[in-house]
Short mmCIF file of C-alpha atoms in Angstrom, two decimals:
data_model
loop_
_atom_site.label_atom_id
_atom_site.label_comp_id
_atom_site.label_asym_id
_atom_site.label_seq_id
_atom_site.Cartn_x
_atom_site.Cartn_y
_atom_site.Cartn_z
CA MET T 870 66.16 5.34 48.33
CA LYS T 871 63.63 4.49 51.01
CA VAL T 872 61.07 1.74 50.87
CA PHE T 873 57.51 1.65 52.32
CA SER T 874 55.45 -1.58 52.35
CA ASN T 875 52.22 -2.50 53.81
CA THR T 876 49.74 -5.48 53.65
CA CYS T 877 46.16 -5.85 54.78
CA SER T 878 43.06 -7.67 53.78
CA PHE T 879 39.48 -6.95 52.89
CA ASN T 880 36.53 -9.14 53.69
CA TYR T 881 35.19 -8.98 50.22
CA SER T 882 35.73 -11.26 47.20
CA TRP T 883 38.33 -10.41 44.71
CA GLU T 884 35.68 -9.75 42.07
CA GLU T 885 34.04 -7.19 44.33
CA VAL T 886 37.33 -5.56 45.31
CA SER T 887 38.60 -5.32 41.73
CA ALA T 888 35.27 -3.74 40.62
CA ALA T 889 35.09 -1.27 43.47
CA ASN T 890 38.71 -0.34 42.89
CA TRP T 891 37.64 1.61 39.82
CA GLN T 892 35.59 3.80 42.14
CA LYS T 893 37.98 4.03 44.97
CA TYR T 894 38.31 7.87 44.74
CA CYS T 895 34.63 8.67 44.49
CA PRO T 896 32.51 10.74 47.00
CA TRP T 897 31.63 7.46 48.91
CA ASN T 898 35.34 7.55 50.07
CA GLU T 899 35.38 10.32 52.70
CA LYS T 900 39.02 9.66 53.50
CA SER T 901 40.52 10.45 50.14
CA THR T 902 39.41 14.01 49.65
CA HIS T 903 42.89 14.94 48.62
CA VAL T 904 42.17 13.05 45.19
CA THR T 905 40.35 15.72 43.13
CA ALA T 906 40.10 13.96 39.85
CA VAL T 907 40.55 10.62 38.02
CA ASP T 908 40.88 10.50 34.40
CA THR T 909 41.17 7.34 32.17
CA LEU T 910 43.74 7.88 29.43
CA SER T 911 43.78 4.61 27.74
CA ARG T 912 42.39 1.05 28.07
CA ARG T 913 42.56 -2.11 26.12
CA VAL T 914 42.33 -5.89 26.55
CA ASP T 915 45.25 -7.96 25.38
CA GLU T 916 44.01 -10.51 22.96
CA GLU T 917 46.50 -13.17 23.86
CA THR T 918 46.36 -13.03 27.66
CA GLY T 919 43.04 -11.30 28.40
CA ILE T 920 44.75 -8.95 30.61
CA LEU T 921 43.05 -5.52 30.99
CA ARG T 922 45.52 -2.74 30.82
CA THR T 923 44.41 0.76 31.84
CA GLU T 924 46.18 4.07 32.25
CA ARG T 925 44.70 6.65 34.63
CA LEU T 926 45.74 10.15 35.58
CA ILE T 927 45.12 10.82 39.24
CA THR T 928 44.98 14.50 40.27
CA CYS T 929 45.72 15.26 44.03
CA LYS T 930 45.55 18.37 46.15
CA GLN T 931 48.11 17.75 48.70
CA SER T 932 49.22 19.89 51.58
CA VAL T 933 52.96 20.03 50.94
CA PRO T 934 55.18 20.67 54.08
CA GLU T 935 56.15 24.38 54.11
CA TRP T 936 59.83 23.82 53.93
CA LEU T 937 59.58 21.65 50.82
CA LYS T 938 57.39 24.36 49.28
CA SER T 939 60.31 26.72 49.34
CA VAL T 940 62.60 24.07 47.76
CA ILE T 941 60.31 23.27 44.89
CA GLY T 942 58.50 26.52 44.47
CA CYS T 943 55.23 25.10 45.05
CA THR T 944 52.01 24.25 43.40
CA ASP T 945 49.37 22.49 45.36
CA THR T 946 48.28 20.05 42.65
CA SER T 947 50.26 16.94 41.97
CA GLN T 948 49.62 14.26 39.46
CA VAL T 949 50.28 10.55 39.17
CA LEU T 950 50.14 8.16 36.29
CA GLU T 951 48.70 4.86 37.40
CA VAL T 952 49.02 1.87 34.92
CA SER T 953 46.93 -1.19 36.09
CA TYR T 954 46.83 -4.69 34.78
CA VAL T 955 43.89 -6.91 35.60
CA ASN T 956 44.65 -10.58 35.00
CA PRO T 957 41.37 -12.46 35.11
CA THR T 958 43.08 -15.91 34.90
CA GLU T 959 45.32 -15.43 37.80
CA LYS T 960 42.82 -13.16 39.56
CA THR T 961 45.21 -10.31 40.30
CA VAL T 962 44.94 -6.59 39.93
CA THR T 963 48.38 -4.90 39.74
CA MET T 964 48.64 -1.21 39.89
CA VAL T 965 51.82 0.67 39.24
CA SER T 966 51.80 4.43 40.02
CA GLN T 967 54.55 7.03 39.56
CA ASN T 968 54.56 10.76 40.13
CA ILE T 969 54.61 12.93 37.03
CA THR T 970 54.79 16.19 39.07
CA TRP T 971 58.30 17.15 40.30
CA ALA T 972 59.59 14.05 38.51
CA ASN T 973 63.06 15.61 38.21
CA LEU T 974 63.22 16.14 42.00
CA VAL T 975 61.90 12.94 43.39
CA ARG T 976 60.71 9.58 42.02
CA VAL T 977 57.93 7.84 43.72
CA GLN T 978 56.93 4.38 42.34
CA GLU T 979 54.21 2.50 44.16
CA THR T 980 53.01 -1.08 43.34
CA VAL T 981 49.71 -2.23 44.63
CA ILE T 982 48.45 -5.91 44.11
CA TYR T 983 45.15 -7.22 45.02
CA ARG T 984 44.83 -11.05 45.03
CA PRO T 985 42.24 -13.44 46.43
CA LEU T 986 42.95 -15.00 49.86
CA SER T 987 39.86 -17.08 49.77
CA ALA T 988 36.27 -16.81 48.17
CA THR T 989 35.49 -14.12 50.45
CA GLN T 990 38.64 -12.51 51.21
CA THR T 991 41.12 -10.25 49.27
CA GLN T 992 44.71 -9.23 50.11
CA PHE T 993 46.03 -5.89 49.39
CA GLU T 994 49.88 -5.59 49.09
CA GLN T 995 51.55 -2.16 48.66
CA ALA T 996 55.12 -1.33 48.25
CA ALA T 997 56.67 2.05 47.42
CA ARG T 998 60.12 3.09 46.44
CA ILE T 999 61.04 6.71 47.05
CA THR T 1000 64.12 8.20 45.62
CA ALA T 1001 65.21 11.89 45.95
CA LEU T 1002 67.11 12.75 42.71
CA CYS T 1003 68.26 16.32 43.41
CA GLY T 1004 71.96 16.44 43.34
CA GLY T 1005 74.22 17.26 46.28
CA TRP T 1006 73.09 17.40 49.78
CA GLN T 1007 72.39 14.02 51.32
CA ARG T 1008 70.61 15.69 54.27
CA ILE T 1009 68.07 17.28 52.02
CA LYS T 1010 67.57 14.02 50.08
CA ASN T 1011 67.05 12.18 53.27
CA SER T 1012 64.48 14.68 54.60
CA ILE T 1013 62.62 14.59 51.39
CA GLU T 1014 62.45 10.80 51.33
CA ASP T 1015 61.55 10.59 55.09
CA SER T 1016 58.82 13.17 54.66
CA LEU T 1017 57.32 11.12 51.90
CA VAL T 1018 57.63 7.85 53.78
CA SER T 1019 55.74 9.28 56.63
CA ARG T 1020 53.13 10.64 54.20
CA PHE T 1021 52.70 7.07 52.91
CA LYS T 1022 52.26 5.67 56.44
CA GLU T 1023 49.48 8.26 57.26
CA ASN T 1024 47.65 7.66 53.97
CA ALA T 1025 47.91 3.83 54.30
CA MET T 1026 45.55 3.78 57.34
CA LYS T 1027 43.14 6.42 55.65
CA GLY T 1028 43.28 4.49 52.51
CA LYS T 1029 42.00 1.30 53.96
CA GLU T 1030 39.27 3.01 55.91
CA GLY T 1031 38.03 4.93 52.89
CA PHE T 1032 38.11 1.92 50.52
CA GLU T 1033 36.09 -0.05 53.22
CA CYS T 1034 33.34 2.54 52.79
CA VAL T 1035 33.37 2.19 48.98
CA LEU T 1036 33.28 -1.53 49.18
CA GLU T 1037 30.17 -1.49 51.57
CA MET T 1038 28.34 1.11 49.34
CA SER T 1039 29.05 -0.87 46.14
CA ARG T 1040 27.87 -4.13 47.68
CA ARG T 1041 24.57 -2.38 48.71
CA VAL T 1042 24.22 -0.79 45.23
CA PHE T 1043 24.83 -4.07 43.46
CA ALA T 1044 22.38 -6.00 45.67
CA GLU T 1045 19.77 -3.21 44.84
CA GLU T 1046 20.51 -3.49 41.26
CA ARG T 1047 20.12 -7.29 41.31
CA GLU T 1048 16.81 -6.94 43.15
CA ARG T 1049 15.50 -4.54 40.58
CA GLU T 1050 16.43 -6.89 37.75
CA ARG T 1051 14.75 -9.74 39.52
CA LEU T 1052 11.60 -7.81 40.05
CA ARG T 1053 11.67 -6.62 36.42
CA SER T 1054 12.00 -10.23 35.01
CA GLN T 1055 9.25 -11.26 37.41
CA GLY T 1056 7.07 -8.57 36.10
CA LYS T 1057 7.81 -9.82 32.68
CA MET T 1058 6.60 -13.32 33.45
CA MET T 1059 3.43 -12.08 35.05
CA VAL T 1060 2.53 -10.31 31.81
CA MET Q 1279 31.97 8.65 40.35
CA SER Q 1280 35.14 10.88 40.56
CA ALA Q 1281 35.45 14.10 38.58
CA SER Q 1282 37.65 14.87 35.60
CA LEU Q 1283 40.50 17.29 35.96
CA ALA Q 1284 38.79 19.33 33.29
CA PRO Q 1285 35.24 20.28 34.49
CA GLU Q 1286 34.03 20.63 30.88
CA CYS Q 1287 34.69 16.95 30.48
CA ASN Q 1288 32.68 15.81 33.52
CA GLU Q 1289 29.46 14.89 31.63
CA VAL Q 1290 31.12 12.74 28.86
CA LYS Q 1291 33.42 11.21 31.53
CA GLU Q 1292 30.55 10.13 33.82
CA ARG Q 1293 28.74 8.56 30.94
CA TYR Q 1294 31.82 6.50 30.06
CA ASP Q 1295 32.62 5.52 33.57
CA THR Q 1296 29.11 4.22 34.11
CA CYS Q 1297 29.27 2.14 30.90
CA PHE Q 1298 32.64 0.77 31.76
CA LEU Q 1299 31.82 -0.23 35.35
CA LYS Q 1300 28.77 -2.18 34.00
CA TRP Q 1301 30.82 -3.78 31.35
CA TYR Q 1302 33.60 -4.74 33.74
CA SER Q 1303 31.55 -6.54 36.26
CA GLU Q 1304 28.88 -8.04 34.00
CA LYS Q 1305 31.01 -8.90 31.07
CA TYR Q 1306 34.65 -8.76 31.53
CA LEU Q 1307 34.93 -10.53 34.87
CA ARG Q 1308 32.75 -13.25 33.42
CA GLY Q 1309 35.12 -13.89 30.53
CA ASN Q 1310 33.14 -12.40 27.80
CA GLY Q 1311 34.33 -8.83 27.33
CA LYS Q 1312 36.44 -7.47 24.61
CA ALA Q 1313 37.72 -3.89 24.92
CA ASP Q 1314 37.74 -2.87 21.29
CA ASN Q 1315 34.46 -2.05 19.79
CA ASN Q 1316 32.29 -2.65 22.68
CA GLU Q 1317 29.11 -0.73 24.00
CA CYS Q 1318 31.41 1.93 25.66
CA SER Q 1319 33.80 2.62 22.83
CA LYS Q 1320 31.92 5.54 21.33
CA LEU Q 1321 31.52 7.11 24.95
CA PHE Q 1322 35.18 6.62 25.46
CA GLU Q 1323 35.95 8.37 22.17
CA ASN Q 1324 33.93 11.44 23.13
CA TYR Q 1325 35.52 11.58 26.54
CA GLN Q 1326 39.02 11.41 25.10
CA LYS Q 1327 38.32 14.03 22.42
CA CYS Q 1328 37.44 16.48 25.38
CA LEU Q 1329 40.32 15.33 27.72
CA LYS Q 1330 42.97 15.53 25.02
CA VAL Q 1331 42.44 19.32 24.68
CA ALA Q 1332 42.56 19.80 28.41
CA LEU Q 1333 45.84 17.93 28.86
CA GLU Q 1334 47.49 19.83 26.06
CA GLU Q 1335 46.36 23.12 27.53
CA ARG Q 1336 47.88 22.25 30.81
CA GLY Q 1337 51.12 20.87 29.45
CA ILE Q 1338 50.39 17.49 30.96
CA ASP Q 1339 50.72 15.56 27.76
CA LYS Q 1340 54.46 16.05 27.73
CA LEU Q 1341 54.94 14.92 31.33
CA LEU Q 1342 52.88 11.80 30.54
CA ALA Q 1343 55.03 10.99 27.54
CA GLU Q 1344 58.14 10.99 29.81
CA ALA Q 1345 56.32 8.84 32.51
CA ARG Q 1346 55.26 6.26 29.83
CA GLU Q 1347 58.88 5.96 28.70
CA ASP Q 1348 59.76 5.04 32.29
CA ASN Q 1349 56.87 2.53 32.60
CA LYS Q 1350 57.95 0.41 29.61
CA GLU Q 1351 59.71 -2.23 31.79
CA ASN Q 1352 56.59 -2.65 33.89
CA ASP Q 1353 54.63 -3.31 30.85
CA ALA Q 1354 57.00 -6.14 29.93
CA ILE Q 1355 56.62 -7.70 33.36
CA HIS Q 1356 52.88 -7.35 33.96
CA MET Q 1357 51.63 -8.04 30.41
CA LYS Q 1358 53.34 -11.41 30.62
CA ARG Q 1359 54.77 -11.21 27.08
CA LYS Q 1360 57.39 -13.60 26.18
#
């Protein structure tokens, strides 16, 4: 098993980050073109705790290393189940993702937590555990795990840049929306 | 807004996503949103009707069932159930 972890922060409030998080993989994010679809599978609010639990299916088109293609007999599409928990009292968003494609060969489980650092800053904490399951050769297991760890490293940087774009755009759109509402209510008062 | 894995579901998905995002920032984060029977429920139902067929056709429903089984312990941790 190999572990990858990464922490960074965003200069946006937790509320902004948690809302923009639902749109992380949209056309505003030019760095995540490998995500081709995001589907919501279930969603509910727990009555007791107020926690919003969501299941999403993320579809990716990944360029898989050539040597790995020959091992797994490849398809270019892979899918991930992401279960997220928004805790409005503690102000945390926790997302646990696991691969459903090639799940009998390798198990990747990633946990991401967003929590406020201050009123205007949010911390992003990411940890992934990668375990190759194929029996036998330790060398092959190691190369599969290493290859996925370096993929995580590459994507972490791109992920931050891409999400920054989404945050900026959604702040702009929200501001425009508020302005429209303000004008609308002003208009009403004039009449 | 991101696409659906099934192009035929894109339209119903987009309608639901837009509704949800508004509900999330305007109601849920302000402490007055319930997830059942809200303004987006009907749209969610329509989207799920379309998506369910697509997941079955692609055999993804079976893979999901296995993954959900693995995720049970995370639910116990993150739903804060006693």
